[in-house]
Amino acid sequence: MGMYLAARRRDFISNIANAADVFFVTAVIITLLVSRDQRMIFTAFEKICFACSGIILLFWVFKRKHRVAHLAIQGLMAIAYFPTIKHLWGAPANTEPFLVWAIIWVSSTLGVVAAFSSKLENEEEKNPFAVAYALRQWTSVSIMIALMLRLQWK
């Protein structure tokens, strides 16, 4: 979100998917901190993802290369789905809640529509950060739902 806010060209509507994710992630973090669930132990993969996001953040803070940092974060966010995708690929049955993923898919679909339909003020082109974010989110969630449906129809 910081990369979006620091960018010279931006608008809220085209970046609605990112804004919604910031709200969702903040709610999850607060829930985890308040619940103090002792079973919540981060895996090595998750720790590496956290470290990489920190490195990308530092790169952005010091170099101010918005596009590079944004693409790196999008790549990292796509990679973060890999453990769940791997689990669903080998699972005998679906272990993910359809309702939650359906809500996320509808939200990401609306984010894609907003990113492509909103133009920056006084410009012809769309916000490339918002488009990249929305497409990455929609693609990742669509893959998840496809894998869930595959298991459901087995």
mmCIF file of N, CA and C in Angstrom, residues 1 14 21 34 39 42 46 49 56 61-62 73 78 85 88 91 104-105 110 114 123 132 135 144 146 153:
data_model
loop_
_atom_site.group_PDB
_atom_site.id
_atom_site.type_symbol
_atom_site.label_atom_id
_atom_site.label_comp_id
_atom_site.label_asym_id
_atom_site.label_seq_id
_atom_site.Cartn_x
_atom_site.Cartn_y
_atom_site.Cartn_z
ATOM 1 N N MET A 1 0.834 -1.185 0.000
ATOM 2 C CA MET A 1 0.000 0.000 0.000
ATOM 3 C C MET A 1 0.885 1.257 0.000
ATOM 4 N N SER A 14 -9.526 2.625 -8.751
ATOM 5 C CA SER A 14 -8.826 1.574 -9.494
ATOM 6 C C SER A 14 -8.022 0.682 -8.557
ATOM 7 N N ASP A 21 -7.663 -5.411 0.644
ATOM 8 C CA ASP A 21 -6.705 -6.369 1.200
ATOM 9 C C ASP A 21 -5.996 -5.817 2.429
ATOM 10 N N VAL A 34 -4.717 -10.722 19.236
ATOM 11 C CA VAL A 34 -5.659 -10.727 20.358
ATOM 12 C C VAL A 34 -5.906 -12.148 20.853
ATOM 13 N N ARG A 39 -1.115 -22.288 18.737
ATOM 14 C CA ARG A 39 -0.898 -23.166 17.590
ATOM 15 C C ARG A 39 -0.394 -22.396 16.372
ATOM 16 N N PHE A 42 4.688 -19.900 12.654
ATOM 17 C CA PHE A 42 4.989 -19.686 11.246
ATOM 18 C C PHE A 42 5.955 -20.744 10.736
ATOM 19 N N GLU A 46 6.847 -19.363 5.392
ATOM 20 C CA GLU A 46 6.219 -18.096 5.781
ATOM 21 C C GLU A 46 7.253 -17.102 6.298
ATOM 22 N N CYS A 49 9.000 -15.672 3.370
ATOM 23 C CA CYS A 49 8.140 -14.677 2.709
ATOM 24 C C CYS A 49 8.143 -13.356 3.473
ATOM 25 N N ILE A 56 12.101 -6.257 0.262
ATOM 26 C CA ILE A 56 11.478 -5.465 -0.799
ATOM 27 C C ILE A 56 11.087 -4.088 -0.263
ATOM 28 N N VAL A 61 12.071 1.733 0.078
ATOM 29 C CA VAL A 61 12.340 2.911 0.913
ATOM 30 C C VAL A 61 13.614 3.630 0.455
ATOM 31 N N PHE A 62 14.658 2.866 0.171
ATOM 32 C CA PHE A 62 15.943 3.484 -0.154
ATOM 33 C C PHE A 62 16.119 3.812 -1.641
ATOM 34 N N ILE A 73 6.723 -7.474 -5.102
ATOM 35 C CA ILE A 73 5.695 -7.821 -4.108
ATOM 36 C C ILE A 73 4.608 -8.680 -4.753
ATOM 37 N N ALA A 78 2.095 -13.969 -5.184
ATOM 38 C CA ALA A 78 1.698 -15.135 -5.979
ATOM 39 C C ALA A 78 2.390 -16.394 -5.445
ATOM 40 N N ILE A 85 -1.686 -24.327 -2.771
ATOM 41 C CA ILE A 85 -1.913 -24.971 -4.073
ATOM 42 C C ILE A 85 -1.350 -26.394 -4.049
ATOM 43 N N LEU A 88 -3.660 -28.584 -1.946
ATOM 44 C CA LEU A 88 -4.910 -28.925 -2.635
ATOM 45 C C LEU A 88 -4.665 -29.883 -3.803
ATOM 46 N N ALA A 91 -4.317 -33.316 -2.098
ATOM 47 C CA ALA A 91 -5.313 -33.687 -1.082
ATOM 48 C C ALA A 91 -6.380 -34.625 -1.651
ATOM 49 N N ILE A 104 -13.868 -13.800 -1.708
ATOM 50 C CA ILE A 104 -12.600 -13.208 -2.143
ATOM 51 C C ILE A 104 -12.563 -13.113 -3.673
ATOM 52 N N TRP A 105 -13.090 -14.131 -4.369
ATOM 53 C CA TRP A 105 -13.094 -14.120 -5.835
ATOM 54 C C TRP A 105 -13.983 -13.001 -6.367
ATOM 55 N N LEU A 110 -14.315 -7.695 -8.876
ATOM 56 C CA LEU A 110 -14.689 -6.280 -8.844
ATOM 57 C C LEU A 110 -13.444 -5.395 -8.887
ATOM 58 N N ALA A 114 -12.707 -2.566 -11.621
ATOM 59 C CA ALA A 114 -12.392 -1.193 -11.209
ATOM 60 C C ALA A 114 -11.037 -0.754 -11.762
ATOM 61 N N GLU A 123 -5.569 11.680 -17.719
ATOM 62 C CA GLU A 123 -4.696 10.774 -18.477
ATOM 63 C C GLU A 123 -5.533 9.706 -19.156
ATOM 64 N N ALA A 132 -1.920 -4.478 -12.150
ATOM 65 C CA ALA A 132 -1.076 -5.628 -11.799
ATOM 66 C C ALA A 132 -1.573 -6.299 -10.527
ATOM 67 N N LEU A 135 -5.031 -8.119 -11.212
ATOM 68 C CA LEU A 135 -4.884 -9.322 -12.037
ATOM 69 C C LEU A 135 -4.180 -10.446 -11.294
ATOM 70 N N MET A 144 -7.057 -21.173 -7.029
ATOM 71 C CA MET A 144 -7.492 -21.834 -5.785
ATOM 72 C C MET A 144 -8.883 -22.442 -5.952
ATOM 73 N N ALA A 146 -10.440 -23.230 -8.722
ATOM 74 C CA ALA A 146 -10.398 -24.329 -9.696
ATOM 75 C C ALA A 146 -9.915 -25.614 -9.026
ATOM 76 N N TRP A 153 -15.420 -32.336 -7.332
ATOM 77 C CA TRP A 153 -16.011 -33.142 -8.392
ATOM 78 C C TRP A 153 -15.342 -34.494 -8.570
#
